[in-house]
Structures are given as C-alpha cells and as structure tokens.
Short mmCIF file of C-alpha atoms in Angstrom, two decimals:
data_model
loop_
_atom_site.label_atom_id
_atom_site.label_comp_id
_atom_site.label_asym_id
_atom_site.label_seq_id
_atom_site.Cartn_x
_atom_site.Cartn_y
_atom_site.Cartn_z
CA PRO A 1 -20.73 -3.04 -54.37
CA PHE A 2 -18.31 -0.57 -52.90
CA ALA A 3 -19.33 3.04 -53.65
CA GLU A 4 -16.37 5.28 -52.92
CA GLY A 5 -17.45 8.68 -51.68
CA ALA A 6 -20.93 7.53 -50.56
CA ALA A 7 -20.14 7.14 -46.84
CA THR A 8 -17.19 6.73 -44.51
CA THR A 9 -15.50 3.42 -45.26
CA THR A 10 -13.17 1.70 -42.81
CA LEU A 11 -10.42 -0.66 -43.97
CA GLU A 12 -7.54 -2.39 -42.26
CA LEU A 13 -4.10 -0.95 -42.84
CA THR A 14 -1.89 -2.95 -45.14
CA GLU A 15 1.42 -4.19 -43.75
CA PRO A 16 3.41 -1.45 -45.57
CA GLN A 17 0.94 1.16 -44.28
CA ARG A 18 1.41 -0.12 -40.71
CA GLU A 19 5.18 0.24 -41.10
CA VAL A 20 4.87 3.82 -42.38
CA TYR A 21 2.38 4.66 -39.63
CA LEU A 22 4.63 3.30 -36.87
CA ALA A 23 7.71 5.05 -38.25
CA ALA A 24 5.81 8.34 -38.55
CA GLN A 25 4.75 8.06 -34.88
CA MET A 26 8.37 8.09 -33.65
CA ASP A 27 8.59 11.90 -33.71
CA ALA A 28 7.87 14.90 -35.93
CA GLU A 29 11.16 14.59 -37.80
CA ALA A 30 10.47 10.95 -38.63
CA SER A 31 6.97 11.84 -39.78
CA CYS A 32 8.27 14.65 -41.99
CA ALA A 33 10.59 12.18 -43.73
CA TYR A 34 7.41 10.95 -45.43
CA ASN A 35 6.37 14.41 -46.67
CA GLN A 36 6.50 14.79 -50.42
CA CYS A 37 6.40 18.32 -51.76
CA PHE A 38 5.59 18.82 -55.44
CA VAL A 39 5.80 22.17 -57.22
CA LEU A 40 4.11 22.75 -60.56
CA LYS A 41 4.95 25.94 -62.47
CA LEU A 42 1.89 27.33 -64.20
CA ARG A 43 2.53 29.88 -66.97
CA GLY A 44 -0.11 32.00 -68.64
CA PRO A 45 -3.58 33.08 -67.54
CA PHE A 46 -4.53 31.33 -64.32
CA SER A 47 -7.76 30.83 -62.38
CA PRO A 48 -7.36 29.94 -58.68
CA GLU A 49 -11.09 29.15 -58.58
CA SER A 50 -10.79 26.64 -61.42
CA MET A 51 -7.79 25.04 -59.72
CA GLN A 52 -9.70 24.70 -56.46
CA ARG A 53 -12.65 23.09 -58.25
CA ALA A 54 -10.27 20.78 -60.15
CA LEU A 55 -8.61 19.76 -56.90
CA ALA A 56 -12.06 18.98 -55.45
CA VAL A 57 -12.78 16.75 -58.48
CA VAL A 58 -9.50 14.91 -57.94
CA CYS A 59 -10.26 14.42 -54.23
CA GLU A 60 -13.71 13.10 -55.03
CA ARG A 61 -12.18 10.76 -57.60
CA HIS A 62 -9.28 9.38 -55.52
CA ALA A 63 -10.20 7.84 -52.17
CA ALA A 64 -6.61 8.02 -50.90
CA LEU A 65 -6.90 11.81 -50.79
CA ARG A 66 -9.84 11.50 -48.38
CA LEU A 67 -8.36 9.05 -45.92
CA HIS A 68 -6.85 9.20 -42.47
CA VAL A 69 -5.69 6.65 -39.92
CA THR A 70 -7.94 5.90 -36.97
CA ALA A 71 -6.77 6.98 -33.51
CA SER A 72 -5.96 3.35 -32.69
CA GLY A 73 -3.55 3.27 -35.63
CA ASP A 74 -4.77 -0.05 -37.01
CA ARG A 75 -7.38 1.05 -39.55
CA GLN A 76 -7.94 3.72 -42.15
CA GLU A 77 -11.11 5.62 -42.83
CA ILE A 78 -12.05 6.99 -46.21
CA LEU A 79 -14.28 10.01 -45.76
CA PRO A 80 -17.03 10.86 -48.26
CA THR A 81 -15.59 14.36 -48.71
CA VAL A 82 -12.76 16.59 -47.48
CA ASP A 83 -12.47 20.35 -47.41
CA VAL A 84 -10.37 21.59 -50.31
CA ALA A 85 -8.49 24.68 -49.21
CA LEU A 86 -6.21 26.41 -51.70
CA PRO A 87 -4.74 29.54 -50.13
CA LEU A 88 -2.97 32.07 -52.32
CA VAL A 89 0.46 33.45 -51.40
CA ASP A 90 1.08 36.61 -53.42
CA MET A 91 4.78 37.31 -54.03
CA GLU A 92 4.28 39.53 -57.07
CA GLY A 93 5.25 42.77 -55.36
CA LEU A 94 8.37 41.39 -53.65
CA ALA A 95 11.91 42.18 -54.74
CA ASP A 96 13.75 39.18 -56.21
CA SER A 97 15.85 38.59 -53.09
CA GLU A 98 12.81 38.83 -50.81
CA ARG A 99 10.84 36.52 -53.12
CA ASP A 100 13.66 33.95 -53.06
CA GLU A 101 13.88 34.11 -49.27
CA THR A 102 10.09 33.83 -48.88
CA TRP A 103 10.00 30.91 -51.33
CA LEU A 104 12.72 29.01 -49.44
CA LYS A 105 10.90 29.55 -46.13
CA LEU A 106 7.65 28.33 -47.67
CA ILE A 107 9.20 25.13 -49.03
CA LYS A 108 11.05 24.50 -45.77
CA ARG A 109 7.80 24.94 -43.83
CA GLU A 110 6.00 22.53 -46.19
CA THR A 111 8.61 19.82 -45.90
CA HIS A 112 9.11 20.26 -42.14
CA THR A 113 5.48 20.46 -41.02
CA PRO A 114 4.24 17.01 -40.01
CA PHE A 115 0.82 15.68 -40.84
CA ASP A 116 -1.49 14.41 -38.12
CA LEU A 117 -2.28 11.02 -39.63
CA ALA A 118 -5.52 10.88 -37.64
CA SER A 119 -6.85 14.01 -39.38
CA ALA A 120 -7.79 14.13 -43.05
CA PRO A 121 -6.70 15.30 -45.46
CA LEU A 122 -3.13 14.04 -45.43
CA TRP A 123 -2.16 16.61 -48.04
CA ARG A 124 -2.16 20.38 -48.34
CA ALA A 125 -1.95 22.71 -51.31
CA GLN A 126 -1.41 26.36 -52.01
CA ILE A 127 -0.91 28.67 -54.96
CA VAL A 128 2.06 31.02 -55.09
CA ARG A 129 1.60 34.00 -57.40
CA ASP A 130 4.89 35.29 -58.81
CA SER A 131 3.30 37.46 -61.50
CA ALA A 132 0.09 37.73 -63.48
CA ASP A 133 1.29 34.96 -65.80
CA LEU A 134 3.40 32.82 -63.46
CA HIS A 135 1.96 30.82 -60.58
CA ARG A 136 3.17 27.75 -58.73
CA LEU A 137 1.01 25.05 -57.26
CA VAL A 138 2.66 23.68 -54.12
CA PHE A 139 1.20 20.29 -53.23
CA THR A 140 2.52 18.49 -50.17
CA ALA A 141 1.30 15.03 -49.25
CA HIS A 142 2.23 12.38 -46.75
CA HIS A 143 3.56 9.22 -48.39
CA PHE A 144 0.59 7.47 -46.81
CA VAL A 145 -1.66 8.92 -49.53
CA CYS A 146 0.69 9.72 -52.39
CA ASP A 147 3.80 8.22 -53.94
CA GLY A 148 5.70 8.69 -57.19
CA TRP A 149 3.33 6.63 -59.32
CA SER A 150 0.13 8.00 -57.83
CA SER A 151 1.38 11.60 -58.06
CA ALA A 152 1.65 11.22 -61.84
CA VAL A 153 -1.97 10.03 -61.97
CA LEU A 154 -3.09 12.78 -59.59
CA PHE A 155 -1.44 15.59 -61.59
CA SER A 156 -2.70 14.21 -64.91
CA ASP A 157 -6.24 14.16 -63.53
CA LEU A 158 -5.76 17.63 -62.02
CA ALA A 159 -4.61 19.04 -65.37
CA ALA A 160 -7.60 17.52 -67.18
CA ALA A 161 -10.07 18.73 -64.54
CA TYR A 162 -8.55 22.23 -64.53
CA ALA A 163 -8.64 22.53 -68.33
CA ALA A 164 -12.23 21.31 -68.45
CA ASP A 165 -13.28 23.78 -65.75
CA ARG A 166 -11.61 26.66 -67.58
CA PHE A 167 -13.67 25.80 -70.67
CA GLY A 168 -16.86 25.29 -68.65
CA MET A 169 -17.01 21.58 -69.42
CA PRO A 170 -17.10 18.46 -67.24
CA PRO A 171 -13.75 16.65 -67.14
CA THR A 172 -13.40 13.56 -69.30
CA LEU A 173 -11.37 11.17 -67.20
CA GLU A 174 -10.86 7.44 -67.53
CA PRO A 175 -12.47 5.46 -64.71
CA ALA A 176 -10.31 5.61 -61.59
CA ALA A 177 -8.83 2.48 -60.10
CA SER A 178 -10.61 1.33 -56.96
CA TYR A 179 -8.63 2.18 -53.83
CA ARG A 180 -10.38 -0.58 -51.92
CA GLU A 181 -9.37 -3.21 -54.48
CA PHE A 182 -5.82 -1.88 -54.40
CA VAL A 183 -5.40 -2.14 -50.61
CA GLU A 184 -7.21 -5.46 -50.36
CA SER A 185 -5.21 -7.17 -53.12
#
C-alpha cells in the first residue's frame, strides 16, 4: 500500500498539471498568475509556535503541500517532509499609514514572486503582527498544490491542529483523502 510521507514518491503529472506547468514556464508573470494568496485574520491571544506546529501537521497530512515538479517537467515528487518556515513580520509599532503601505508591499511581493516549481514547497507562509491581539496569517501557494476547494480543507485542518496544539492535545482530524488516488483517478 501507498504510505504517504514514508519516502519520496514519484508520480506522472496529470494532463491539467502539465498544462499549468507549461504555462508557468512561459515567464515569471505567467507563473505568478497561478499564485493564490490567502489572508486569515486572527483575533485574540496568538501563539506563532502553535501555528508553526499546526502548519507542520497539515503538511504532513496533505501530500500536495510536499510536492514539486521534477526538473524534466513530466513528473512530480512527493517528499516525506518539507521545512515549515513561518516568519513573523511585526507591524505593531508602525503608524497607520506606514502599516498600510507596508501591508500593500507585502501582498504585492507575495502575489508577484514566482515559485520555482522544481523546489518544494510550492507555498510560503508568514505571520503579520498588527497588535497583541490581531495577527494575520498570509499563505501563498501555487495553484499546482492548492485551489479553492483544497484551501477550504487546508484551513479547516489548520484551525483544528492549531486549536489542539494550544490546548496541548493531538488534533482530531478525519482521515485525509489520498493524493495518489486523486491524481491517478
């Protein structure tokens, strides 16, 4: 049986994945057209450490967040793990106008920075601190690994994993769908 996360797994690209890959190779602007930037406002007490651990749980759970395209462009590899970086951008001390300007630059940079499809992960995340009780999770992913439907699943799992970590408990998540079965169907 297929054990996601046990070792690097190589699969052929699906026809839609090949189309996205080829379009993204045209130039940086074409590649950035596939960037999806999500922003979640988080109000109340917040733990960056818990969020980083929750994001690691989600990456372990969802193979798509650990994949990249091979250099030849015809296959995808699912890695057993990926590094989960979650830098913190602190805007708490900025004046409102400076915070707005910094925020706009940050979002523009996220949406206009292409992903190297040959290097996992094909997503990036950061926390923006506006105040002690207001943070924003900025999660940017290439369409190759995340779309509208899967983002809802990802953020639901992230919320459950974060809440569980904050209470010192393991997350209780329904079994994840198999990525391999999805791409091979």
